[in-house]
Coordinates of C-alpha atoms in Angstrom, one line a residue:
Chain W
X100 CA -208.8 -129.9 -21.6
X101 CA -211.5 -129.1 -19.0
X102 CA -210.4 -129.1 -15.4
X103 CA -211.8 -131.9 -13.3
X104 CA -211.5 -132.3 -9.6
X105 CA -210.1 -135.8 -10.1
X106 CA -206.9 -134.5 -11.5
X107 CA -205.5 -132.2 -8.8
X108 CA -202.5 -130.2 -9.9
X109 CA -199.6 -129.6 -7.6
X110 CA -200.2 -126.4 -5.8
X111 CA -197.6 -123.7 -6.6
X112 CA -197.5 -120.0 -6.1
X113 CA -200.0 -118.3 -8.4
X114 CA -198.5 -117.0 -11.6
X115 CA -195.3 -118.8 -10.9
X116 CA -195.4 -120.7 -14.2
X117 CA -193.4 -123.9 -14.5
X118 CA -191.1 -123.5 -11.5
X119 CA -188.1 -122.7 -13.7
X120 CA -187.5 -119.5 -11.7
X121 CA -187.5 -121.3 -8.4
X122 CA -185.0 -123.7 -9.9
X123 CA -182.9 -120.9 -11.2
X124 CA -182.8 -119.3 -7.8
X125 CA -181.9 -122.6 -6.1
X126 CA -179.3 -124.1 -8.4
X127 CA -178.9 -121.8 -11.4
X128 CA -175.6 -120.3 -12.6
X129 CA -175.2 -116.6 -12.7
X130 CA -172.1 -115.0 -14.2
X131 CA -171.1 -111.4 -13.6
X132 CA -168.6 -110.0 -16.0
X133 CA -167.0 -106.9 -14.5
X134 CA -165.9 -107.0 -10.8
X135 CA -166.2 -103.4 -9.9
X136 CA -168.8 -101.3 -8.2
X137 CA -171.8 -102.5 -10.3
X138 CA -170.7 -106.1 -10.4
X139 CA -170.2 -106.3 -6.7
X140 CA -173.4 -104.6 -5.7
X141 CA -175.3 -106.8 -8.2
X142 CA -173.8 -109.9 -6.6
X143 CA -174.7 -108.7 -3.1
X144 CA -178.3 -108.0 -4.2
X145 CA -178.6 -111.4 -5.8
X146 CA -177.7 -113.1 -2.5
X147 CA -179.8 -110.7 -0.5
X148 CA -182.8 -111.7 -2.7
X149 CA -182.3 -115.3 -2.1
X150 CA -180.2 -116.5 -5.0
X151 CA -178.6 -119.8 -3.8
X152 CA -177.0 -121.0 -7.0
X153 CA -173.5 -120.5 -8.2
X154 CA -172.1 -117.0 -8.7
X155 CA -169.0 -116.3 -10.8
X156 CA -167.4 -112.9 -10.8
X157 CA -165.1 -112.2 -13.7
X158 CA -162.8 -109.2 -13.6
X159 CA -159.9 -108.1 -15.8
X160 CA -158.0 -106.5 -12.9
X161 CA -156.2 -108.7 -10.4
X162 CA -157.6 -107.3 -7.2
X163 CA -161.0 -107.3 -5.5
X164 CA -163.6 -104.6 -6.3
X165 CA -162.4 -101.1 -5.3
X166 CA -163.9 -97.7 -5.2
X167 CA -162.7 -95.2 -7.9
X168 CA -163.8 -91.7 -6.7
X169 CA -161.0 -91.5 -4.1
X170 CA -158.4 -92.1 -6.8
X171 CA -158.7 -88.6 -8.2
X172 CA -159.1 -86.9 -4.8
X173 CA -157.7 -88.5 -1.5
X174 CA -155.2 -90.6 -3.4
X175 CA -153.7 -87.7 -5.4
X176 CA -153.6 -85.5 -2.3
X177 CA -151.5 -88.2 -0.7
X178 CA -154.1 -88.7 2.0
X179 CA -155.1 -92.3 1.1
X180 CA -153.3 -95.1 -0.7
X181 CA -154.5 -96.3 -4.0
X182 CA -154.2 -99.9 -2.9
X183 CA -156.5 -99.3 0.1
X184 CA -159.7 -98.2 -1.5
X185 CA -161.4 -101.7 -1.7
X186 CA -165.2 -101.4 -1.5
X187 CA -166.9 -102.3 1.7
X188 CA -168.8 -105.6 1.6
X189 CA -172.4 -105.1 2.5
X190 CA -173.0 -108.9 2.6
X191 CA -171.3 -112.1 1.7
X192 CA -171.5 -113.0 -2.0
X193 CA -170.1 -116.5 -1.8
X194 CA -168.8 -116.3 -5.3
X195 CA -166.1 -117.9 -7.5
X196 CA -163.8 -115.1 -8.4
X197 CA -162.0 -115.2 -11.7
X198 CA -159.8 -112.1 -11.4
X199 CA -157.0 -110.8 -13.6
X200 CA -158.4 -112.4 -16.7
X201 CA -160.7 -110.4 -19.0
X202 CA -163.7 -111.8 -20.8
X203 CA -162.9 -112.3 -24.5
X204 CA -166.1 -113.5 -26.1
X205 CA -169.7 -114.4 -25.7
X206 CA -171.6 -117.3 -27.2
X207 CA -175.3 -116.3 -26.7
X208 CA -176.7 -119.6 -28.1
X209 CA -174.5 -121.8 -25.9
X210 CA -174.7 -119.4 -23.0
X211 CA -171.0 -119.3 -22.4
X212 CA -168.5 -116.5 -21.7
X213 CA -165.1 -117.1 -23.1
X214 CA -162.2 -115.8 -21.1
X215 CA -158.9 -114.5 -22.5
X216 CA -157.1 -117.5 -21.1
X217 CA -159.3 -119.8 -23.2
X218 CA -161.6 -121.0 -20.4
X219 CA -165.3 -120.9 -20.9
X220 CA -167.8 -120.2 -18.2
X221 CA -171.4 -121.3 -18.7
X222 CA -174.3 -119.3 -17.4
X223 CA -178.1 -119.3 -17.0
X224 CA -178.1 -115.6 -16.4
X225 CA -175.4 -113.2 -17.4
X226 CA -174.8 -109.6 -16.1
X227 CA -172.4 -107.5 -18.1
X228 CA -170.8 -104.7 -16.0
X229 CA -167.5 -104.2 -17.8
X230 CA -167.6 -100.4 -17.5
X231 CA -165.4 -98.1 -19.3
X232 CA -161.6 -97.5 -19.6
X233 CA -159.7 -94.3 -19.9
X234 CA -159.3 -93.0 -23.5
X235 CA -155.6 -93.2 -24.2
X236 CA -153.6 -90.5 -25.8
X237 CA -154.1 -91.2 -29.5
X238 CA -150.5 -91.4 -30.6
X239 CA -149.1 -94.6 -29.1
X240 CA -145.4 -93.7 -29.1
X241 CA -146.2 -90.4 -27.3
X242 CA -148.6 -92.2 -24.9
X243 CA -145.7 -94.5 -23.9
X244 CA -143.4 -91.7 -22.9
X245 CA -142.4 -91.9 -19.2
X246 CA -144.5 -89.4 -17.3
X247 CA -147.6 -89.7 -19.5
X248 CA -150.6 -91.0 -17.4
X249 CA -154.3 -91.7 -17.6
X250 CA -156.4 -92.0 -14.5
X251 CA -159.0 -94.7 -14.2
X252 CA -157.7 -97.8 -12.4
X253 CA -156.1 -98.3 -9.0
X254 CA -152.7 -98.9 -10.7
X255 CA -153.1 -95.6 -12.6
X256 CA -153.9 -93.8 -9.3
X257 CA -150.9 -95.3 -7.5
X258 CA -148.5 -94.5 -10.3
X259 CA -149.7 -90.9 -10.7
X260 CA -149.8 -90.3 -6.9
X261 CA -146.1 -91.6 -6.7
X262 CA -145.1 -89.2 -9.4
X263 CA -146.9 -86.2 -7.8
X264 CA -145.2 -87.1 -4.5
X265 CA -141.8 -86.7 -6.3
X266 CA -142.6 -83.1 -6.8
X267 CA -142.7 -82.6 -10.6
X268 CA -141.8 -79.3 -12.2
X269 CA -145.1 -78.9 -13.9
X270 CA -148.1 -81.1 -14.6
X271 CA -150.0 -80.8 -17.8
X272 CA -153.6 -81.9 -17.7
X273 CA -155.1 -82.5 -21.2
X274 CA -158.9 -82.1 -20.9
X275 CA -160.8 -79.9 -18.5
X276 CA -163.7 -82.2 -17.6
X277 CA -164.5 -83.3 -14.1
X278 CA -161.6 -85.8 -13.8
X279 CA -159.1 -83.4 -15.3
X280 CA -160.2 -80.5 -13.1
X281 CA -160.0 -82.8 -10.0
X282 CA -156.4 -83.7 -11.0
X283 CA -155.5 -80.0 -11.5
X284 CA -157.1 -79.2 -8.1
X285 CA -155.1 -81.9 -6.3
X286 CA -151.9 -80.6 -7.9
X287 CA -152.5 -77.1 -6.8
X288 CA -153.3 -78.2 -3.3
X289 CA -149.9 -79.9 -3.2
X290 CA -148.3 -76.8 -4.6
X291 CA -147.4 -78.3 -7.9
X292 CA -147.5 -76.0 -10.9
X293 CA -150.2 -77.2 -13.4
X294 CA -151.4 -76.3 -16.8
X295 CA -154.8 -77.4 -18.1
X296 CA -155.4 -77.5 -21.8
X297 CA -159.1 -77.6 -22.8
X298 CA -160.4 -77.7 -26.3
X299 CA -163.7 -76.0 -25.3
X300 CA -164.2 -72.5 -24.1
X301 CA -164.0 -73.4 -20.5
X302 CA -163.6 -76.3 -18.1
X303 CA -166.8 -78.4 -17.5
X304 CA -168.4 -76.8 -20.5
X305 CA -169.6 -80.1 -22.0
X306 CA -171.3 -81.2 -18.8
X307 CA -172.6 -78.0 -17.4
X308 CA -172.5 -75.4 -20.2
X309 CA -170.6 -72.1 -20.6
X310 CA -172.3 -70.1 -17.8
X311 CA -171.1 -72.6 -15.2
X312 CA -168.0 -73.2 -17.2
X313 CA -167.0 -69.6 -16.7
X314 CA -167.3 -70.0 -12.9
X315 CA -165.1 -73.1 -13.1
X316 CA -162.5 -71.2 -15.2
X317 CA -162.4 -68.6 -12.4
X318 CA -161.8 -71.2 -9.8
X319 CA -159.0 -72.7 -11.8
X320 CA -157.3 -69.4 -12.3
X321 CA -157.8 -68.2 -8.8
X322 CA -156.1 -71.3 -7.5
X323 CA -153.1 -70.7 -9.8
X324 CA -153.9 -73.1 -12.6
X325 CA -152.4 -72.0 -16.0
X326 CA -155.7 -72.6 -17.8
X327 CA -155.6 -72.6 -21.6
X328 CA -158.9 -72.9 -23.3
X329 CA -159.8 -73.2 -27.0
X330 CA -156.5 -75.1 -27.6
X331 CA -155.6 -78.6 -28.4
X332 CA -152.4 -80.4 -27.6
X333 CA -150.9 -81.4 -30.9
X334 CA -147.9 -83.4 -29.8
X335 CA -146.0 -84.6 -26.8
X336 CA -142.3 -84.6 -26.9
X337 CA -139.9 -86.8 -25.1
X338 CA -136.2 -86.4 -24.2
X339 CA -133.4 -88.9 -25.2
X340 CA -134.2 -91.1 -22.2
X341 CA -137.9 -91.4 -23.2
X342 CA -139.3 -89.1 -20.6
X343 CA -141.9 -86.5 -21.6
X344 CA -140.4 -83.0 -21.5
X345 CA -142.8 -80.8 -23.4
X346 CA -146.2 -80.5 -25.1
X347 CA -147.0 -78.6 -28.2
X348 CA -150.3 -76.7 -28.4
X349 CA -152.4 -75.8 -31.4
X350 CA -151.8 -72.1 -30.7
X351 CA -148.1 -72.6 -31.4
X352 CA -147.1 -72.4 -27.8
X353 CA -145.1 -75.0 -25.9
X354 CA -145.5 -76.2 -22.3
X355 CA -142.5 -77.6 -20.6
X356 CA -143.7 -80.4 -18.4
X357 CA -142.6 -83.6 -16.8
X358 CA -146.0 -85.1 -16.0
X359 CA -148.9 -85.3 -18.5
X360 CA -152.3 -86.5 -17.4
X361 CA -154.5 -87.4 -20.4
X362 CA -158.1 -86.8 -19.3
X363 CA -160.1 -87.2 -22.4
X364 CA -163.0 -89.2 -21.2
X365 CA -163.7 -92.9 -21.5
X366 CA -164.3 -95.7 -23.9
X367 CA -166.8 -98.4 -23.2
X368 CA -165.6 -101.9 -22.8
X369 CA -167.7 -103.7 -25.4
X370 CA -165.1 -104.9 -27.9
X371 CA -165.2 -108.4 -26.4
X372 CA -168.8 -108.6 -27.5
X373 CA -168.1 -108.0 -31.1
X374 CA -169.7 -110.6 -33.3
X375 CA -171.7 -112.1 -30.4
X376 CA -175.0 -110.8 -31.7
X377 CA -175.6 -108.6 -28.6
X378 CA -176.6 -105.0 -29.2
X379 CA -173.2 -103.6 -28.0
X380 CA -171.1 -101.0 -29.6
X381 CA -169.0 -97.9 -28.9
X382 CA -172.0 -96.3 -27.2
X383 CA -172.4 -99.1 -24.8
X384 CA -174.9 -102.0 -24.5
X385 CA -178.4 -101.1 -25.3
X386 CA -180.9 -102.5 -22.8
X387 CA -184.5 -102.0 -21.8
X388 CA -185.5 -100.1 -18.7
X389 CA -185.3 -103.4 -16.8
X390 CA -181.6 -103.8 -17.8
X391 CA -182.2 -106.6 -20.2
X392 CA -179.8 -106.3 -23.1
X393 CA -181.0 -106.0 -26.7
X394 CA -179.5 -108.2 -29.4
X395 CA -178.5 -106.6 -32.7
X396 CA -181.9 -107.3 -34.1
X397 CA -183.5 -105.0 -31.5
X398 CA -185.1 -108.0 -29.7
X399 CA -184.6 -108.0 -26.0
X400 CA -182.8 -111.0 -24.5
X401 CA -184.2 -112.6 -21.4
X402 CA -181.0 -114.0 -19.9
X403 CA -178.4 -111.2 -20.5
X404 CA -178.4 -108.0 -18.4
X405 CA -176.2 -104.9 -18.3
X406 CA -175.5 -102.4 -15.6
X407 CA -173.2 -99.5 -14.8
X408 CA -171.1 -97.4 -17.1
X409 CA -171.3 -99.8 -20.0
X410 CA -175.2 -99.9 -20.1
X411 CA -177.4 -97.5 -21.9
X412 CA -181.1 -97.6 -21.3
X413 CA -184.2 -95.6 -22.1
X414 CA -185.3 -93.1 -19.5
X415 CA -189.0 -92.0 -19.4
X416 CA -188.1 -88.6 -17.8
X417 CA -185.8 -87.7 -20.6
X418 CA -187.8 -88.5 -23.7
X419 CA -187.1 -92.2 -23.5
X420 CA -183.7 -91.4 -25.0
X421 CA -181.1 -94.0 -24.2
X422 CA -179.0 -92.7 -21.3
X423 CA -175.5 -93.9 -20.5
X424 CA -174.2 -92.6 -17.3
X425 CA -170.7 -92.7 -15.9
X426 CA -171.9 -92.1 -12.4
X427 CA -171.2 -93.9 -9.2
X428 CA -174.8 -93.8 -8.0
X429 CA -176.1 -95.0 -11.4
X430 CA -173.9 -98.1 -11.1
X431 CA -175.2 -98.9 -7.7
X432 CA -178.9 -98.4 -8.6
X433 CA -178.8 -100.1 -11.9
X434 CA -176.9 -103.1 -10.5
X435 CA -179.6 -103.5 -7.9
X436 CA -182.4 -103.3 -10.5
X437 CA -180.6 -105.7 -12.8
X438 CA -180.0 -108.2 -10.0
X439 CA -183.6 -108.1 -8.9
X440 CA -184.9 -108.6 -12.4
X441 CA -182.5 -111.5 -13.2
X442 CA -184.3 -113.6 -10.6
X443 CA -187.8 -112.2 -10.9
X444 CA -190.9 -113.1 -12.9
X445 CA -191.6 -110.7 -15.7
X446 CA -194.5 -109.1 -13.8
X447 CA -192.3 -108.5 -10.8
X448 CA -189.5 -106.7 -12.6
X449 CA -188.6 -103.2 -11.8
X450 CA -187.6 -100.3 -14.1
X451 CA -184.4 -98.4 -13.7
X452 CA -185.7 -94.9 -13.3
X453 CA -183.1 -93.3 -11.0
X454 CA -182.6 -89.6 -11.7
X455 CA -179.0 -89.1 -12.7
X456 CA -176.8 -87.6 -10.0
X457 CA -173.2 -87.0 -9.5
X458 CA -170.7 -85.1 -7.5
X459 CA -167.2 -83.7 -7.8
X460 CA -165.0 -81.7 -5.5
X461 CA -162.4 -79.4 -6.8
X462 CA -160.6 -76.3 -5.5
X463 CA -162.4 -76.7 -2.2
X464 CA -165.9 -76.4 -3.8
X465 CA -168.4 -79.2 -3.7
X466 CA -170.1 -79.5 -7.1
X467 CA -173.2 -81.7 -7.3
X468 CA -175.8 -82.2 -10.1
X469 CA -179.1 -83.9 -10.6
X470 CA -181.0 -84.6 -13.8
X471 CA -179.4 -84.1 -17.2
X472 CA -178.0 -80.5 -17.3
X473 CA -176.5 -81.1 -20.8
X474 CA -180.0 -81.5 -22.1
X475 CA -180.8 -78.0 -20.9
X476 CA -180.9 -75.0 -23.2
X477 CA -181.4 -72.3 -20.5
X478 CA -180.2 -71.8 -17.0
X479 CA -181.5 -69.8 -14.1
X480 CA -179.5 -69.2 -10.9
X481 CA -182.3 -70.0 -8.4
X482 CA -180.3 -69.5 -5.2
X483 CA -177.0 -67.9 -4.3
X484 CA -174.9 -66.2 -7.0
X485 CA -172.3 -67.0 -9.5
X486 CA -170.0 -64.4 -8.1
X487 CA -170.0 -66.0 -4.7
X488 CA -169.5 -69.4 -6.3
X489 CA -172.2 -70.7 -4.0
X490 CA -175.4 -71.3 -5.9
X491 CA -178.0 -73.6 -7.4
X492 CA -178.4 -73.4 -11.2
X493 CA -181.6 -74.8 -12.7
X494 CA -181.6 -76.0 -16.3
X495 CA -184.6 -75.7 -18.5
X496 CA -185.5 -77.6 -21.6
X497 CA -188.7 -76.9 -23.6
X498 CA -190.4 -75.2 -20.7
X499 CA -189.6 -77.8 -18.0
X500 CA -186.9 -78.3 -15.4
X501 CA -184.5 -80.9 -16.7
X502 CA -181.4 -80.6 -14.4
X503 CA -179.8 -78.7 -11.6
X504 CA -176.2 -78.0 -10.5
X505 CA -175.0 -76.8 -7.1
X506 CA -171.8 -75.2 -6.0
X507 CA -171.5 -75.6 -2.2
X508 CA -175.3 -75.7 -2.1
X509 CA -175.9 -79.5 -2.2
X510 CA -178.5 -79.6 0.5
X511 CA -181.0 -78.0 -1.8
X512 CA -180.7 -80.5 -4.6
X513 CA -183.3 -83.1 -3.5
X514 CA -185.8 -80.3 -3.9
X515 CA -184.8 -79.7 -7.5
X516 CA -184.7 -83.4 -8.1
X517 CA -188.4 -83.5 -7.2
X518 CA -189.0 -80.7 -9.8
X519 CA -187.3 -82.8 -12.4
X520 CA -189.2 -85.9 -11.5
X521 CA -192.5 -84.0 -11.7
X522 CA -191.6 -82.2 -14.9
X523 CA -192.1 -78.9 -13.2
X524 CA -192.3 -75.8 -15.4
X525 CA -189.2 -73.8 -16.3
X526 CA -188.6 -71.1 -15.2
X527 CA -189.7 -72.1 -11.8
X528 CA -192.7 -70.0 -10.7
X529 CA -192.0 -69.8 -7.0
X530 CA -189.7 -67.6 -4.9
X531 CA -186.7 -69.2 -3.4
X532 CA -184.7 -68.4 -0.3
X533 CA -181.2 -66.9 -0.7
X534 CA -182.1 -65.6 -4.1
X535 CA -180.5 -62.7 -5.9
X536 CA -182.7 -60.5 -8.1
X537 CA -180.2 -60.7 -11.0
X538 CA -180.2 -64.5 -10.9
X539 CA -183.9 -64.9 -11.5
X540 CA -183.7 -64.4 -15.3
X541 CA -183.2 -67.5 -17.4
X542 CA -180.2 -67.2 -19.7
X543 CA -178.7 -69.3 -22.5
X544 CA -176.9 -72.2 -20.7
X545 CA -174.3 -71.9 -23.5
X546 CA -173.6 -75.5 -24.2
X547 CA -171.1 -75.9 -27.0
X548 CA -172.3 -76.9 -30.4
X549 CA -172.0 -80.7 -30.2
X550 CA -170.2 -80.8 -33.5
X551 CA -167.4 -78.7 -32.1
X552 CA -164.8 -80.7 -30.3
X553 CA -164.8 -80.3 -26.5
X554 CA -164.8 -82.7 -23.7
X555 CA -167.9 -84.8 -23.5
X556 CA -170.5 -84.8 -20.7
X557 CA -170.6 -87.7 -18.4
X558 CA -174.3 -88.0 -19.2
X559 CA -174.7 -89.0 -22.8
X560 CA -178.0 -89.0 -24.7
X561 CA -177.5 -91.4 -27.5
X562 CA -179.4 -92.7 -30.5
X563 CA -180.9 -96.1 -30.9
X564 CA -178.5 -98.1 -33.0
X565 CA -175.5 -99.4 -31.2
X566 CA -173.3 -98.6 -34.1
X567 CA -174.8 -95.2 -34.9
X568 CA -172.4 -92.4 -34.3
X569 CA -174.7 -89.7 -35.7
X570 CA -176.5 -89.2 -32.5
X571 CA -178.3 -86.5 -30.6
X572 CA -175.5 -85.4 -28.4
X573 CA -172.0 -86.3 -29.5
X574 CA -169.3 -86.7 -26.9
X575 CA -166.2 -85.3 -28.5
X576 CA -163.5 -87.8 -28.1
Chain V
X11 CA -159.1 -103.1 9.0
X12 CA -162.5 -101.7 8.0
X13 CA -163.4 -100.5 4.5
X14 CA -165.4 -97.4 4.0
X15 CA -167.2 -95.8 1.1
X16 CA -169.4 -92.7 1.3
X17 CA -172.3 -92.2 -1.1
X18 CA -171.5 -88.6 -1.8
X19 CA -174.7 -88.2 -3.8
X20 CA -176.5 -88.6 -0.4
X21 CA -173.9 -86.7 1.6
X22 CA -175.0 -83.2 2.3
X23 CA -172.1 -82.0 4.4
X24 CA -173.7 -82.2 7.8
X25 CA -170.2 -83.1 9.1
X26 CA -171.4 -85.2 12.0
X27 CA -168.9 -87.9 11.0
X28 CA -166.1 -85.3 11.0
X29 CA -166.9 -84.5 14.6
X30 CA -167.3 -88.2 15.7
X31 CA -164.3 -89.7 13.8
X32 CA -162.0 -86.9 12.8
X33 CA -159.2 -89.3 12.0
X34 CA -161.3 -90.8 9.2
X35 CA -163.5 -88.0 8.0
X36 CA -162.6 -84.4 7.3
X37 CA -164.4 -81.5 5.6
X38 CA -162.6 -80.2 2.5
X39 CA -163.9 -76.7 2.0
X40 CA -167.3 -75.8 3.3
X41 CA -169.2 -78.8 2.0
X42 CA -167.1 -81.5 0.5
X43 CA -166.0 -84.5 2.5
X44 CA -162.7 -86.3 2.4
X45 CA -162.4 -89.7 4.1
X46 CA -159.9 -92.5 4.6
X47 CA -161.3 -95.5 2.7
X48 CA -159.6 -97.8 5.1
X49 CA -159.7 -97.5 8.9
X50 CA -157.8 -99.5 11.6
X51 CA -159.7 -102.1 13.5
X52 CA -159.3 -100.0 16.6
X53 CA -161.5 -97.3 15.0
X54 CA -164.4 -99.6 14.3
X55 CA -166.5 -98.5 17.2
X56 CA -166.0 -94.8 16.4
X57 CA -166.7 -95.5 12.7
X58 CA -169.9 -97.3 13.6
X59 CA -171.0 -94.2 15.7
X60 CA -170.2 -91.9 12.8
X61 CA -172.1 -94.0 10.3
X62 CA -175.1 -94.2 12.7
X63 CA -175.0 -90.5 13.3
X64 CA -175.1 -89.5 9.6
X65 CA -178.4 -87.8 9.0
X66 CA -178.6 -89.1 5.5
X67 CA -177.1 -92.5 6.1
X68 CA -174.4 -92.0 3.4
X69 CA -171.6 -93.9 5.1
X70 CA -171.1 -97.5 3.9
X71 CA -169.0 -99.8 6.1
X72 CA -167.9 -103.4 5.8
X73 CA -170.7 -105.6 7.1
X74 CA -168.8 -108.8 6.4
X75 CA -165.2 -109.8 6.2
X76 CA -164.0 -109.9 2.6
X77 CA -161.0 -112.2 3.2
X78 CA -162.9 -115.0 1.4
X79 CA -162.8 -113.0 -1.8
X80 CA -159.1 -112.7 -1.8
X81 CA -158.6 -116.4 -1.0
X82 CA -161.1 -117.5 -3.6
X83 CA -159.4 -115.5 -6.3
X84 CA -156.1 -117.2 -5.5
X85 CA -157.7 -120.6 -5.9
X86 CA -160.1 -119.7 -8.7
X87 CA -161.0 -122.8 -10.5
X88 CA -161.8 -123.3 -14.1
X89 CA -165.4 -122.4 -14.9
X90 CA -168.2 -122.2 -12.4
X91 CA -169.0 -125.0 -10.1

């Protein structure tokens, strides 16, 4: 119909369509499943960006959102209490909190989340930030022995810290990834004898490769850890009262221990979405770069978003592979992007393009990383030296810089992040300060064959189907 | 009580916080930072100084009281409003 001056249309913002978005922001219902770091930061962002409707936060744990990194560090050292790590509130979220009850189902057509207690919560926009949980010891009767722990939640941290304070005879850590290494480090700092059993050739090998893994192994041993690599724990044995007393290893040896910390990585909390039609599976929830979740047909939804450890989304810097990241910074950044996009017109949406970054501190050394080291095939020590355990290692993949790791050299990492972002050539063509001549040659980064069991990296490059386990990089357990 | 979190991706170990509020922030080794995630109300001013002095602005401190969250969870009602 031709436009005529006699039929003036109500003036709205240009490209603002039918006003549905304004209505959503004014009186819509947004539900966030997962009341941890990503969920809280998303809620704060929604309010900061002018969302005035109702906000419901659903969390399976009873308390308010708390910070996890201190649990394996300050808390185990006895320098902070596990029940006192609640996250600071950056702004008021004015939400209805449904805590202590997990989500149990999703009806995408009716736009409702079903809770484990039978309640149903309707939404106009849904954010899924259900994260991961600790992978339990596979044999249930052994996992239930007194003295066998995992470390993921505040309750886990409190229980393990209590037991460490009692002065156990020996702690056995199963798995030498970042979390397991931090536990071992805390034990040694408290003077507790500790054994680490790692299936791979060295600690951290899945995340950082064998060159750096060897440095980590040296740190473990120098600090008095009884480090056993290339072995698996085959069985845990309890005494008559149901307390763990020993672990049997695949090399035939036995470790007498009264505390076992199972540190075998994490499982994504997606089971509650089974049968919902959402593209969720053991690899996480597939979403687009704007955090909108895919359904199982590969069609992107417009009302369901994912953020944090449970999300996996394509990253242009890493070949558009779906990345899932168990990183604090990723949860914060992705939550902010998801929240923004939930209440934005399609043309105003933002992509989640944060370069992965994480930190760990263990045995007095600050380890930081940017990019995706586990994608690298070569490594070059650009600054410092492996021997001094103060260095920056740069990872190369197909002639470009793909990641970097620092040991007590964190201040240099932003520079290497820029190289990753600009797909700079590898090996780097410029001289660096604090460089050692023998470090300037690229060498094999020595990542384990992904088909050989070892601990998995915290960065996972995964395939495209949510159910597909034959993927590019297989986390081991 | 004031809650604290530090974005340790940002933190580059300048240790300004450890000078200004040593009861809360300590260096652990040459570069790693350890902090108490909860400080007493009496330390709020010092904490604010430490957060402001951080060259990379990595220290996150309560900007609002979170008591409402705890209360709301106790009275959580069925469904959203």
